[in-house]
């Protein structure tokens, strides 16, 4: 099972190219909201989800995708999907 810190590191790498608010990205934590804090647009959230699927070898259903709005929610979904594999 992958360590949480490793998941966060990979997630940050995936999210970084889409971030408009670079200052907020510098202080990213579990409570960071992708849209409100990082100013990522919803079309790019889809790209992030696709990149997450590829990076972690998981499939994310639409229901989960709709919840992936913050770092914490995304971590929970990644961890859940990895545990199901």
JSON list of N, CA and C in Angstrom, two decimals:
[
{"chain": "A", "resi": 1, "resn": "UNK", "atom": "N", "xyz": [0.84, -1.20, 0.00]},
{"chain": "A", "resi": 1, "resn": "UNK", "atom": "CA", "xyz": [0.00, 0.00, 0.00]},
{"chain": "A", "resi": 1, "resn": "UNK", "atom": "C", "xyz": [0.89, 1.25, 0.00]},
{"chain": "A", "resi": 2, "resn": "UNK", "atom": "N", "xyz": [0.49, 2.21, -0.77]},
{"chain": "A", "resi": 2, "resn": "UNK", "atom": "CA", "xyz": [1.26, 3.44, -0.90]},
{"chain": "A", "resi": 2, "resn": "UNK", "atom": "C", "xyz": [1.09, 4.32, 0.33]},
{"chain": "A", "resi": 3, "resn": "UNK", "atom": "N", "xyz": [2.19, 4.94, 0.75]},
{"chain": "A", "resi": 3, "resn": "UNK", "atom": "CA", "xyz": [2.12, 5.87, 1.89]},
{"chain": "A", "resi": 3, "resn": "UNK", "atom": "C", "xyz": [1.37, 7.14, 1.50]},
{"chain": "A", "resi": 4, "resn": "UNK", "atom": "N", "xyz": [0.71, 7.73, 2.48]},
{"chain": "A", "resi": 4, "resn": "UNK", "atom": "CA", "xyz": [-0.06, 8.95, 2.24]},
{"chain": "A", "resi": 4, "resn": "UNK", "atom": "C", "xyz": [0.84, 10.07, 1.69]},
{"chain": "A", "resi": 5, "resn": "UNK", "atom": "N", "xyz": [2.05, 10.19, 2.24]},
{"chain": "A", "resi": 5, "resn": "UNK", "atom": "CA", "xyz": [2.96, 11.25, 1.79]},
{"chain": "A", "resi": 5, "resn": "UNK", "atom": "C", "xyz": [3.30, 11.08, 0.31]},
{"chain": "A", "resi": 6, "resn": "UNK", "atom": "N", "xyz": [3.46, 9.84, -0.12]},
{"chain": "A", "resi": 6, "resn": "UNK", "atom": "CA", "xyz": [3.76, 9.56, -1.52]},
{"chain": "A", "resi": 6, "resn": "UNK", "atom": "C", "xyz": [2.57, 9.91, -2.41]},
{"chain": "A", "resi": 7, "resn": "UNK", "atom": "N", "xyz": [1.37, 9.60, -1.92]},
{"chain": "A", "resi": 7, "resn": "UNK", "atom": "CA", "xyz": [0.15, 9.93, -2.67]},
{"chain": "A", "resi": 7, "resn": "UNK", "atom": "C", "xyz": [0.05, 11.46, -2.81]},
{"chain": "A", "resi": 8, "resn": "UNK", "atom": "N", "xyz": [0.28, 12.18, -1.72]},
{"chain": "A", "resi": 8, "resn": "UNK", "atom": "CA", "xyz": [0.21, 13.63, -1.74]},
{"chain": "A", "resi": 8, "resn": "UNK", "atom": "C", "xyz": [1.23, 14.21, -2.72]},
{"chain": "A", "resi": 9, "resn": "UNK", "atom": "N", "xyz": [2.44, 13.67, -2.68]},
{"chain": "A", "resi": 9, "resn": "UNK", "atom": "CA", "xyz": [3.50, 14.13, -3.57]},
{"chain": "A", "resi": 9, "resn": "UNK", "atom": "C", "xyz": [3.09, 13.95, -5.04]},
{"chain": "A", "resi": 10, "resn": "UNK", "atom": "N", "xyz": [2.60, 12.76, -5.36]},
{"chain": "A", "resi": 10, "resn": "UNK", "atom": "CA", "xyz": [2.16, 12.50, -6.74]},
{"chain": "A", "resi": 10, "resn": "UNK", "atom": "C", "xyz": [1.01, 13.40, -7.14]},
{"chain": "A", "resi": 11, "resn": "UNK", "atom": "N", "xyz": [0.08, 13.59, -6.21]},
{"chain": "A", "resi": 11, "resn": "UNK", "atom": "CA", "xyz": [-1.09, 14.43, -6.47]},
{"chain": "A", "resi": 11, "resn": "UNK", "atom": "C", "xyz": [-0.65, 15.87, -6.76]},
{"chain": "A", "resi": 12, "resn": "UNK", "atom": "N", "xyz": [0.28, 16.38, -5.96]},
{"chain": "A", "resi": 12, "resn": "UNK", "atom": "CA", "xyz": [0.78, 17.74, -6.16]},
{"chain": "A", "resi": 12, "resn": "UNK", "atom": "C", "xyz": [1.42, 17.91, -7.53]},
{"chain": "A", "resi": 13, "resn": "UNK", "atom": "N", "xyz": [2.16, 16.90, -7.96]},
{"chain": "A", "resi": 13, "resn": "UNK", "atom": "CA", "xyz": [2.80, 16.92, -9.27]},
{"chain": "A", "resi": 13, "resn": "UNK", "atom": "C", "xyz": [1.75, 16.98, -10.38]},
{"chain": "A", "resi": 14, "resn": "UNK", "atom": "N", "xyz": [0.67, 16.24, -10.19]},
{"chain": "A", "resi": 14, "resn": "UNK", "atom": "CA", "xyz": [-0.42, 16.21, -11.18]},
{"chain": "A", "resi": 14, "resn": "UNK", "atom": "C", "xyz": [-1.14, 17.56, -11.23]},
{"chain": "A", "resi": 15, "resn": "UNK", "atom": "N", "xyz": [-1.41, 18.11, -10.06]},
{"chain": "A", "resi": 15, "resn": "UNK", "atom": "CA", "xyz": [-2.22, 19.33, -9.96]},
{"chain": "A", "resi": 15, "resn": "UNK", "atom": "C", "xyz": [-1.46, 20.58, -10.41]},
{"chain": "A", "resi": 16, "resn": "UNK", "atom": "N", "xyz": [-0.17, 20.61, -10.13]},
{"chain": "A", "resi": 16, "resn": "UNK", "atom": "CA", "xyz": [0.64, 21.82, -10.34]},
{"chain": "A", "resi": 16, "resn": "UNK", "atom": "C", "xyz": [0.46, 22.52, -11.69]},
{"chain": "A", "resi": 17, "resn": "UNK", "atom": "N", "xyz": [0.50, 21.80, -12.83]},
{"chain": "A", "resi": 17, "resn": "UNK", "atom": "CA", "xyz": [0.38, 22.50, -14.12]},
{"chain": "A", "resi": 17, "resn": "UNK", "atom": "C", "xyz": [-0.94, 23.24, -14.32]},
{"chain": "A", "resi": 18, "resn": "UNK", "atom": "N", "xyz": [-1.97, 22.87, -13.57]},
{"chain": "A", "resi": 18, "resn": "UNK", "atom": "CA", "xyz": [-3.30, 23.46, -13.75]},
{"chain": "A", "resi": 18, "resn": "UNK", "atom": "C", "xyz": [-3.58, 24.62, -12.79]},
{"chain": "A", "resi": 19, "resn": "UNK", "atom": "N", "xyz": [-2.67, 24.82, -11.84]},
{"chain": "A", "resi": 19, "resn": "UNK", "atom": "CA", "xyz": [-2.88, 25.83, -10.80]},
{"chain": "A", "resi": 19, "resn": "UNK", "atom": "C", "xyz": [-2.68, 27.24, -11.34]},
{"chain": "A", "resi": 20, "resn": "UNK", "atom": "N", "xyz": [-3.65, 28.11, -11.07]},
{"chain": "A", "resi": 20, "resn": "UNK", "atom": "CA", "xyz": [-3.53, 29.51, -11.48]},
{"chain": "A", "resi": 20, "resn": "UNK", "atom": "C", "xyz": [-3.00, 30.33, -10.30]},
{"chain": "A", "resi": 21, "resn": "UNK", "atom": "N", "xyz": [-3.45, 30.02, -9.10]},
{"chain": "A", "resi": 21, "resn": "UNK", "atom": "CA", "xyz": [-2.98, 30.73, -7.91]},
{"chain": "A", "resi": 21, "resn": "UNK", "atom": "C", "xyz": [-1.75, 30.02, -7.34]},
{"chain": "A", "resi": 22, "resn": "UNK", "atom": "N", "xyz": [-0.57, 30.43, -7.83]},
{"chain": "A", "resi": 22, "resn": "UNK", "atom": "CA", "xyz": [0.69, 29.77, -7.43]},
{"chain": "A", "resi": 22, "resn": "UNK", "atom": "C", "xyz": [0.99, 29.96, -5.95]},
{"chain": "A", "resi": 23, "resn": "UNK", "atom": "N", "xyz": [0.60, 31.11, -5.38]},
{"chain": "A", "resi": 23, "resn": "UNK", "atom": "CA", "xyz": [0.85, 31.36, -3.96]},
{"chain": "A", "resi": 23, "resn": "UNK", "atom": "C", "xyz": [0.10, 30.35, -3.09]},
{"chain": "A", "resi": 24, "resn": "UNK", "atom": "N", "xyz": [-1.15, 30.09, -3.46]},
{"chain": "A", "resi": 24, "resn": "UNK", "atom": "CA", "xyz": [-1.95, 29.12, -2.70]},
{"chain": "A", "resi": 24, "resn": "UNK", "atom": "C", "xyz": [-1.35, 27.72, -2.83]},
{"chain": "A", "resi": 25, "resn": "UNK", "atom": "N", "xyz": [-0.77, 27.42, -3.99]},
{"chain": "A", "resi": 25, "resn": "UNK", "atom": "CA", "xyz": [-0.17, 26.10, -4.19]},
{"chain": "A", "resi": 25, "resn": "UNK", "atom": "C", "xyz": [1.03, 25.91, -3.27]},
{"chain": "A", "resi": 26, "resn": "UNK", "atom": "N", "xyz": [1.75, 26.99, -3.01]},
{"chain": "A", "resi": 26, "resn": "UNK", "atom": "CA", "xyz": [2.92, 26.91, -2.11]},
{"chain": "A", "resi": 26, "resn": "UNK", "atom": "C", "xyz": [2.52, 26.44, -0.71]},
{"chain": "A", "resi": 27, "resn": "UNK", "atom": "N", "xyz": [1.30, 26.79, -0.30]},
{"chain": "A", "resi": 27, "resn": "UNK", "atom": "CA", "xyz": [0.86, 26.40, 1.05]},
{"chain": "A", "resi": 27, "resn": "UNK", "atom": "C", "xyz": [-0.24, 25.35, 0.99]},
{"chain": "A", "resi": 28, "resn": "UNK", "atom": "N", "xyz": [-0.19, 24.51, -0.03]},
{"chain": "A", "resi": 28, "resn": "UNK", "atom": "CA", "xyz": [-1.22, 23.46, -0.22]},
{"chain": "A", "resi": 28, "resn": "UNK", "atom": "C", "xyz": [-1.23, 22.51, 0.98]},
{"chain": "A", "resi": 29, "resn": "UNK", "atom": "N", "xyz": [-2.43, 22.16, 1.42]},
{"chain": "A", "resi": 29, "resn": "UNK", "atom": "CA", "xyz": [-2.57, 21.14, 2.46]},
{"chain": "A", "resi": 29, "resn": "UNK", "atom": "C", "xyz": [-3.88, 20.39, 2.22]},
{"chain": "A", "resi": 30, "resn": "UNK", "atom": "N", "xyz": [-4.26, 19.54, 3.15]},
{"chain": "A", "resi": 30, "resn": "UNK", "atom": "CA", "xyz": [-5.44, 18.70, 2.94]},
{"chain": "A", "resi": 30, "resn": "UNK", "atom": "C", "xyz": [-6.73, 19.51, 2.79]},
{"chain": "A", "resi": 31, "resn": "UNK", "atom": "N", "xyz": [-6.75, 20.71, 3.36]},
{"chain": "A", "resi": 31, "resn": "UNK", "atom": "CA", "xyz": [-7.97, 21.53, 3.29]},
{"chain": "A", "resi": 31, "resn": "UNK", "atom": "C", "xyz": [-8.03, 22.41, 2.05]},
{"chain": "A", "resi": 32, "resn": "UNK", "atom": "N", "xyz": [-7.02, 22.35, 1.21]},
{"chain": "A", "resi": 32, "resn": "UNK", "atom": "CA", "xyz": [-7.00, 23.18, 0.00]},
{"chain": "A", "resi": 32, "resn": "UNK", "atom": "C", "xyz": [-8.10, 22.74, -0.95]},
{"chain": "A", "resi": 33, "resn": "UNK", "atom": "N", "xyz": [-8.87, 23.71, -1.41]},
{"chain": "A", "resi": 33, "resn": "UNK", "atom": "CA", "xyz": [-9.95, 23.48, -2.38]},
{"chain": "A", "resi": 33, "resn": "UNK", "atom": "C", "xyz": [-9.39, 23.81, -3.76]},
{"chain": "A", "resi": 34, "resn": "UNK", "atom": "N", "xyz": [-9.52, 22.87, -4.70]},
{"chain": "A", "resi": 34, "resn": "UNK", "atom": "CA", "xyz": [-8.93, 23.06, -6.03]},
{"chain": "A", "resi": 34, "resn": "UNK", "atom": "C", "xyz": [-9.49, 24.29, -6.75]},
{"chain": "A", "resi": 35, "resn": "UNK", "atom": "N", "xyz": [-10.80, 24.49, -6.66]},
{"chain": "A", "resi": 35, "resn": "UNK", "atom": "CA", "xyz": [-11.42, 25.58, -7.40]},
{"chain": "A", "resi": 35, "resn": "UNK", "atom": "C", "xyz": [-11.29, 26.90, -6.64]},
{"chain": "A", "resi": 36, "resn": "UNK", "atom": "N", "xyz": [-11.71, 26.91, -5.37]},
{"chain": "A", "resi": 36, "resn": "UNK", "atom": "CA", "xyz": [-11.70, 28.15, -4.59]},
{"chain": "A", "resi": 36, "resn": "UNK", "atom": "C", "xyz": [-10.29, 28.65, -4.30]},
{"chain": "A", "resi": 37, "resn": "UNK", "atom": "N", "xyz": [-9.41, 27.75, -3.86]},
{"chain": "A", "resi": 37, "resn": "UNK", "atom": "CA", "xyz": [-8.08, 28.17, -3.43]},
{"chain": "A", "resi": 37, "resn": "UNK", "atom": "C", "xyz": [-7.06, 28.24, -4.58]},
{"chain": "A", "resi": 38, "resn": "UNK", "atom": "N", "xyz": [-7.08, 27.26, -5.44]},
{"chain": "A", "resi": 38, "resn": "UNK", "atom": "CA", "xyz": [-6.07, 27.19, -6.50]},
{"chain": "A", "resi": 38, "resn": "UNK", "atom": "C", "xyz": [-6.55, 27.76, -7.83]},
{"chain": "A", "resi": 39, "resn": "UNK", "atom": "N", "xyz": [-7.83, 28.13, -7.87]},
{"chain": "A", "resi": 39, "resn": "UNK", "atom": "CA", "xyz": [-8.43, 28.70, -9.09]},
{"chain": "A", "resi": 39, "resn": "UNK", "atom": "C", "xyz": [-8.32, 27.78, -10.30]},
{"chain": "A", "resi": 40, "resn": "UNK", "atom": "N", "xyz": [-8.41, 26.49, -10.08]},
{"chain": "A", "resi": 40, "resn": "UNK", "atom": "CA", "xyz": [-8.41, 25.53, -11.19]},
{"chain": "A", "resi": 40, "resn": "UNK", "atom": "C", "xyz": [-9.83, 25.50, -11.76]},
{"chain": "A", "resi": 41, "resn": "UNK", "atom": "N", "xyz": [-9.96, 25.56, -13.08]},
{"chain": "A", "resi": 41, "resn": "UNK", "atom": "CA", "xyz": [-11.31, 25.54, -13.64]},
{"chain": "A", "resi": 41, "resn": "UNK", "atom": "C", "xyz": [-11.83, 24.11, -13.75]},
{"chain": "A", "resi": 42, "resn": "UNK", "atom": "N", "xyz": [-13.13, 23.96, -13.87]},
{"chain": "A", "resi": 42, "resn": "UNK", "atom": "CA", "xyz": [-13.75, 22.64, -13.80]},
{"chain": "A", "resi": 42, "resn": "UNK", "atom": "C", "xyz": [-13.33, 21.74, -14.97]},
{"chain": "A", "resi": 43, "resn": "UNK", "atom": "N", "xyz": [-13.04, 22.33, -16.12]},
{"chain": "A", "resi": 43, "resn": "UNK", "atom": "CA", "xyz": [-12.56, 21.50, -17.25]},
{"chain": "A", "resi": 43, "resn": "UNK", "atom": "C", "xyz": [-11.21, 20.87, -16.90]},
{"chain": "A", "resi": 44, "resn": "UNK", "atom": "N", "xyz": [-10.37, 21.64, -16.23]},
{"chain": "A", "resi": 44, "resn": "UNK", "atom": "CA", "xyz": [-9.07, 21.11, -15.83]},
{"chain": "A", "resi": 44, "resn": "UNK", "atom": "C", "xyz": [-9.18, 20.07, -14.72]},
{"chain": "A", "resi": 45, "resn": "UNK", "atom": "N", "xyz": [-10.25, 20.15, -13.92]},
{"chain": "A", "resi": 45, "resn": "UNK", "atom": "CA", "xyz": [-10.47, 19.12, -12.89]},
{"chain": "A", "resi": 45, "resn": "UNK", "atom": "C", "xyz": [-10.63, 17.75, -13.54]},
{"chain": "A", "resi": 46, "resn": "UNK", "atom": "N", "xyz": [-11.28, 17.73, -14.70]},
{"chain": "A", "resi": 46, "resn": "UNK", "atom": "CA", "xyz": [-11.44, 16.47, -15.44]},
{"chain": "A", "resi": 46, "resn": "UNK", "atom": "C", "xyz": [-10.08, 15.94, -15.86]},
{"chain": "A", "resi": 47, "resn": "UNK", "atom": "N", "xyz": [-9.21, 16.84, -16.34]},
{"chain": "A", "resi": 47, "resn": "UNK", "atom": "CA", "xyz": [-7.85, 16.44, -16.71]},
{"chain": "A", "resi": 47, "resn": "UNK", "atom": "C", "xyz": [-7.09, 15.89, -15.51]},
{"chain": "A", "resi": 48, "resn": "UNK", "atom": "N", "xyz": [-7.28, 16.53, -14.37]},
{"chain": "A", "resi": 48, "resn": "UNK", "atom": "CA", "xyz": [-6.62, 16.06, -13.14]},
{"chain": "A", "resi": 48, "resn": "UNK", "atom": "C", "xyz": [-7.09, 14.65, -12.79]},
{"chain": "A", "resi": 49, "resn": "UNK", "atom": "N", "xyz": [-8.39, 14.43, -12.88]},
{"chain": "A", "resi": 49, "resn": "UNK", "atom": "CA", "xyz": [-8.94, 13.10, -12.58]},
{"chain": "A", "resi": 49, "resn": "UNK", "atom": "C", "xyz": [-8.35, 12.05, -13.52]},
{"chain": "A", "resi": 50, "resn": "UNK", "atom": "N", "xyz": [-8.27, 12.37, -14.81]},
{"chain": "A", "resi": 50, "resn": "UNK", "atom": "CA", "xyz": [-7.70, 11.43, -15.78]},
{"chain": "A", "resi": 50, "resn": "UNK", "atom": "C", "xyz": [-6.24, 11.15, -15.47]},
{"chain": "A", "resi": 51, "resn": "UNK", "atom": "N", "xyz": [-5.49, 12.18, -15.10]},
{"chain": "A", "resi": 51, "resn": "UNK", "atom": "CA", "xyz": [-4.08, 12.02, -14.74]},
{"chain": "A", "resi": 51, "resn": "UNK", "atom": "C", "xyz": [-3.93, 11.19, -13.47]},
{"chain": "A", "resi": 52, "resn": "UNK", "atom": "N", "xyz": [-4.84, 11.40, -12.51]},
{"chain": "A", "resi": 52, "resn": "UNK", "atom": "CA", "xyz": [-4.83, 10.63, -11.26]},
{"chain": "A", "resi": 52, "resn": "UNK", "atom": "C", "xyz": [-5.08, 9.15, -11.57]},
{"chain": "A", "resi": 53, "resn": "UNK", "atom": "N", "xyz": [-6.06, 8.89, -12.43]},
{"chain": "A", "resi": 53, "resn": "UNK", "atom": "CA", "xyz": [-6.37, 7.50, -12.82]},
{"chain": "A", "resi": 53, "resn": "UNK", "atom": "C", "xyz": [-5.12, 6.83, -13.40]},
{"chain": "A", "resi": 54, "resn": "UNK", "atom": "N", "xyz": [-4.46, 7.54, -14.29]},
{"chain": "A", "resi": 54, "resn": "UNK", "atom": "CA", "xyz": [-3.28, 7.00, -14.96]},
{"chain": "A", "resi": 54, "resn": "UNK", "atom": "C", "xyz": [-2.12, 6.80, -13.98]},
{"chain": "A", "resi": 55, "resn": "UNK", "atom": "N", "xyz": [-1.87, 7.82, -13.15]},
{"chain": "A", "resi": 55, "resn": "UNK", "atom": "CA", "xyz": [-0.74, 7.78, -12.21]},
{"chain": "A", "resi": 55, "resn": "UNK", "atom": "C", "xyz": [-0.87, 6.68, -11.18]},
{"chain": "A", "resi": 56, "resn": "UNK", "atom": "N", "xyz": [-2.11, 6.41, -10.74]},
{"chain": "A", "resi": 56, "resn": "UNK", "atom": "CA", "xyz": [-2.31, 5.44, -9.67]},
{"chain": "A", "resi": 56, "resn": "UNK", "atom": "C", "xyz": [-2.88, 4.11, -10.16]},
{"chain": "A", "resi": 57, "resn": "UNK", "atom": "N", "xyz": [-3.18, 4.03, -11.46]},
{"chain": "A", "resi": 57, "resn": "UNK", "atom": "CA", "xyz": [-3.74, 2.79, -12.01]},
{"chain": "A", "resi": 57, "resn": "UNK", "atom": "C", "xyz": [-5.10, 2.45, -11.42]},
{"chain": "A", "resi": 58, "resn": "UNK", "atom": "N", "xyz": [-5.94, 3.48, -11.25]},
{"chain": "A", "resi": 58, "resn": "UNK", "atom": "CA", "xyz": [-7.27, 3.27, -10.67]},
{"chain": "A", "resi": 58, "resn": "UNK", "atom": "C", "xyz": [-8.32, 3.84, -11.61]},
{"chain": "A", "resi": 59, "resn": "UNK", "atom": "N", "xyz": [-9.57, 3.43, -11.38]},
{"chain": "A", "resi": 59, "resn": "UNK", "atom": "CA", "xyz": [-10.69, 4.00, -12.14]},
{"chain": "A", "resi": 59, "resn": "UNK", "atom": "C", "xyz": [-11.55, 4.80, -11.20]},
{"chain": "A", "resi": 60, "resn": "UNK", "atom": "N", "xyz": [-11.88, 6.01, -11.62]},
{"chain": "A", "resi": 60, "resn": "UNK", "atom": "CA", "xyz": [-12.69, 6.88, -10.78]},
{"chain": "A", "resi": 60, "resn": "UNK", "atom": "C", "xyz": [-14.04, 7.09, -11.45]},
{"chain": "A", "resi": 61, "resn": "UNK", "atom": "N", "xyz": [-15.10, 6.66, -10.76]},
{"chain": "A", "resi": 61, "resn": "UNK", "atom": "CA", "xyz": [-16.45, 6.80, -11.31]},
{"chain": "A", "resi": 61, "resn": "UNK", "atom": "C", "xyz": [-16.92, 8.25, -11.16]},
{"chain": "A", "resi": 62, "resn": "UNK", "atom": "N", "xyz": [-17.99, 8.59, -11.88]},
{"chain": "A", "resi": 62, "resn": "UNK", "atom": "CA", "xyz": [-18.50, 9.97, -11.88]},
{"chain": "A", "resi": 62, "resn": "UNK", "atom": "C", "xyz": [-18.88, 10.47, -10.49]},
{"chain": "A", "resi": 63, "resn": "UNK", "atom": "N", "xyz": [-19.45, 9.57, -9.69]},
{"chain": "A", "resi": 63, "resn": "UNK", "atom": "CA", "xyz": [-19.85, 9.95, -8.34]},
{"chain": "A", "resi": 63, "resn": "UNK", "atom": "C", "xyz": [-18.64, 10.40, -7.51]},
{"chain": "A", "resi": 64, "resn": "UNK", "atom": "N", "xyz": [-17.55, 9.65, -7.64]},
{"chain": "A", "resi": 64, "resn": "UNK", "atom": "CA", "xyz": [-16.32, 10.01, -6.92]},
{"chain": "A", "resi": 64, "resn": "UNK", "atom": "C", "xyz": [-15.72, 11.28, -7.50]},
{"chain": "A", "resi": 65, "resn": "UNK", "atom": "N", "xyz": [-15.76, 11.38, -8.83]},
{"chain": "A", "resi": 65, "resn": "UNK", "atom": "CA", "xyz": [-15.18, 12.53, -9.51]},
{"chain": "A", "resi": 65, "resn": "UNK", "atom": "C", "xyz": [-15.81, 13.84, -9.01]},
{"chain": "A", "resi": 66, "resn": "UNK", "atom": "N", "xyz": [-17.11, 13.82, -8.80]},
{"chain": "A", "resi": 66, "resn": "UNK", "atom": "CA", "xyz": [-17.83, 15.02, -8.34]},
{"chain": "A", "resi": 66, "resn": "UNK", "atom": "C", "xyz": [-17.40, 15.45, -6.95]},
{"chain": "A", "resi": 67, "resn": "UNK", "atom": "N", "xyz": [-16.85, 14.52, -6.18]},
{"chain": "A", "resi": 67, "resn": "UNK", "atom": "CA", "xyz": [-16.41, 14.83, -4.81]},
{"chain": "A", "resi": 67, "resn": "UNK", "atom": "C", "xyz": [-14.97, 15.32, -4.76]},
{"chain": "A", "resi": 68, "resn": "UNK", "atom": "N", "xyz": [-14.24, 15.16, -5.85]},
{"chain": "A", "resi": 68, "resn": "UNK", "atom": "CA", "xyz": [-12.80, 15.46, -5.85]},
{"chain": "A", "resi": 68, "resn": "UNK", "atom": "C", "xyz": [-12.53, 16.96, -6.00]},
{"chain": "A", "resi": 69, "resn": "UNK", "atom": "N", "xyz": [-13.01, 17.72, -5.04]},
{"chain": "A", "resi": 69, "resn": "UNK", "atom": "CA", "xyz": [-12.89, 19.17, -5.11]},
{"chain": "A", "resi": 69, "resn": "UNK", "atom": "C", "xyz": [-11.81, 19.72, -4.17]},
{"chain": "A", "resi": 70, "resn": "UNK", "atom": "N", "xyz": [-11.39, 18.90, -3.23]},
{"chain": "A", "resi": 70, "resn": "UNK", "atom": "CA", "xyz": [-10.35, 19.34, -2.30]},
{"chain": "A", "resi": 70, "resn": "UNK", "atom": "C", "xyz": [-9.27, 18.27, -2.23]},
{"chain": "A", "resi": 71, "resn": "UNK", "atom": "N", "xyz": [-8.14, 18.65, -1.69]},
{"chain": "A", "resi": 71, "resn": "UNK", "atom": "CA", "xyz": [-7.03, 17.70, -1.54]},
{"chain": "A", "resi": 71, "resn": "UNK", "atom": "C", "xyz": [-7.48, 16.52, -0.68]},
{"chain": "A", "resi": 72, "resn": "UNK", "atom": "N", "xyz": [-8.14, 16.81, 0.44]},
{"chain": "A", "resi": 72, "resn": "UNK", "atom": "CA", "xyz": [-8.56, 15.77, 1.38]},
{"chain": "A", "resi": 72, "resn": "UNK", "atom": "C", "xyz": [-9.52, 14.77, 0.71]},
{"chain": "A", "resi": 73, "resn": "UNK", "atom": "N", "xyz": [-10.53, 15.28, 0.01]},
{"chain": "A", "resi": 73, "resn": "UNK", "atom": "CA", "xyz": [-11.50, 14.41, -0.66]},
{"chain": "A", "resi": 73, "resn": "UNK", "atom": "C", "xyz": [-10.82, 13.55, -1.71]},
{"chain": "A", "resi": 74, "resn": "UNK", "atom": "N", "xyz": [-9.91, 14.16, -2.45]},
{"chain": "A", "resi": 74, "resn": "UNK", "atom": "CA", "xyz": [-9.19, 13.43, -3.51]},
{"chain": "A", "resi": 74, "resn": "UNK", "atom": "C", "xyz": [-8.31, 12.34, -2.91]},
{"chain": "A", "resi": 75, "resn": "UNK", "atom": "N", "xyz": [-7.63, 12.65, -1.82]},
{"chain": "A", "resi": 75, "resn": "UNK", "atom": "CA", "xyz": [-6.80, 11.66, -1.12]},
{"chain": "A", "resi": 75, "resn": "UNK", "atom": "C", "xyz": [-7.65, 10.48, -0.67]},
{"chain": "A", "resi": 76, "resn": "UNK", "atom": "N", "xyz": [-8.81, 10.78, -0.07]},
{"chain": "A", "resi": 76, "resn": "UNK", "atom": "CA", "xyz": [-9.70, 9.72, 0.41]},
{"chain": "A", "resi": 76, "resn": "UNK", "atom": "C", "xyz": [-10.11, 8.80, -0.72]},
{"chain": "A", "resi": 77, "resn": "UNK", "atom": "N", "xyz": [-10.46, 9.39, -1.87]},
{"chain": "A", "resi": 77, "resn": "UNK", "atom": "CA", "xyz": [-10.90, 8.60, -3.01]},
{"chain": "A", "resi": 77, "resn": "UNK", "atom": "C", "xyz": [-9.75, 7.76, -3.56]},
{"chain": "A", "resi": 78, "resn": "UNK", "atom": "N", "xyz": [-8.57, 8.36, -3.68]},
{"chain": "A", "resi": 78, "resn": "UNK", "atom": "CA", "xyz": [-7.40, 7.60, -4.17]},
{"chain": "A", "resi": 78, "resn": "UNK", "atom": "C", "xyz": [-7.11, 6.43, -3.24]},
{"chain": "A", "resi": 79, "resn": "UNK", "atom": "N", "xyz": [-7.09, 6.70, -1.93]},
{"chain": "A", "resi": 79, "resn": "UNK", "atom": "CA", "xyz": [-6.80, 5.64, -0.95]},
{"chain": "A", "resi": 79, "resn": "UNK", "atom": "C", "xyz": [-7.84, 4.52, -1.01]},
{"chain": "A", "resi": 80, "resn": "UNK", "atom": "N", "xyz": [-9.11, 4.90, -1.13]},
{"chain": "A", "resi": 80, "resn": "UNK", "atom": "CA", "xyz": [-10.19, 3.91, -1.22]},
{"chain": "A", "resi": 80, "resn": "UNK", "atom": "C", "xyz": [-10.02, 3.05, -2.45]},
{"chain": "A", "resi": 81, "resn": "UNK", "atom": "N", "xyz": [-9.76, 3.69, -3.59]},
{"chain": "A", "resi": 81, "resn": "UNK", "atom": "CA", "xyz": [-9.63, 2.95, -4.87]},
{"chain": "A", "resi": 81, "resn": "UNK", "atom": "C", "xyz": [-8.40, 2.06, -4.85]},
{"chain": "A", "resi": 82, "resn": "UNK", "atom": "N", "xyz": [-7.31, 2.52, -4.25]},
{"chain": "A", "resi": 82, "resn": "UNK", "atom": "CA", "xyz": [-6.11, 1.70, -4.16]},
{"chain": "A", "resi": 82, "resn": "UNK", "atom": "C", "xyz": [-6.36, 0.48, -3.27]},
{"chain": "A", "resi": 83, "resn": "UNK", "atom": "N", "xyz": [-7.13, 0.66, -2.21]},
{"chain": "A", "resi": 83, "resn": "UNK", "atom": "CA", "xyz": [-7.44, -0.43, -1.29]},
{"chain": "A", "resi": 83, "resn": "UNK", "atom": "C", "xyz": [-8.33, -1.48, -1.96]},
{"chain": "A", "resi": 84, "resn": "UNK", "atom": "N", "xyz": [-9.15, -1.05, -2.93]},
{"chain": "A", "resi": 84, "resn": "UNK", "atom": "CA", "xyz": [-10.05, -1.96, -3.63]},
{"chain": "A", "resi": 84, "resn": "UNK", "atom": "C", "xyz": [-9.34, -2.81, -4.67]},
{"chain": "A", "resi": 85, "resn": "UNK", "atom": "N", "xyz": [-8.15, -2.38, -5.08]},
{"chain": "A", "resi": 85, "resn": "UNK", "atom": "CA", "xyz": [-7.45, -3.08, -6.16]},
{"chain": "A", "resi": 85, "resn": "UNK", "atom": "C", "xyz": [-7.03, -4.48, -5.78]}
]
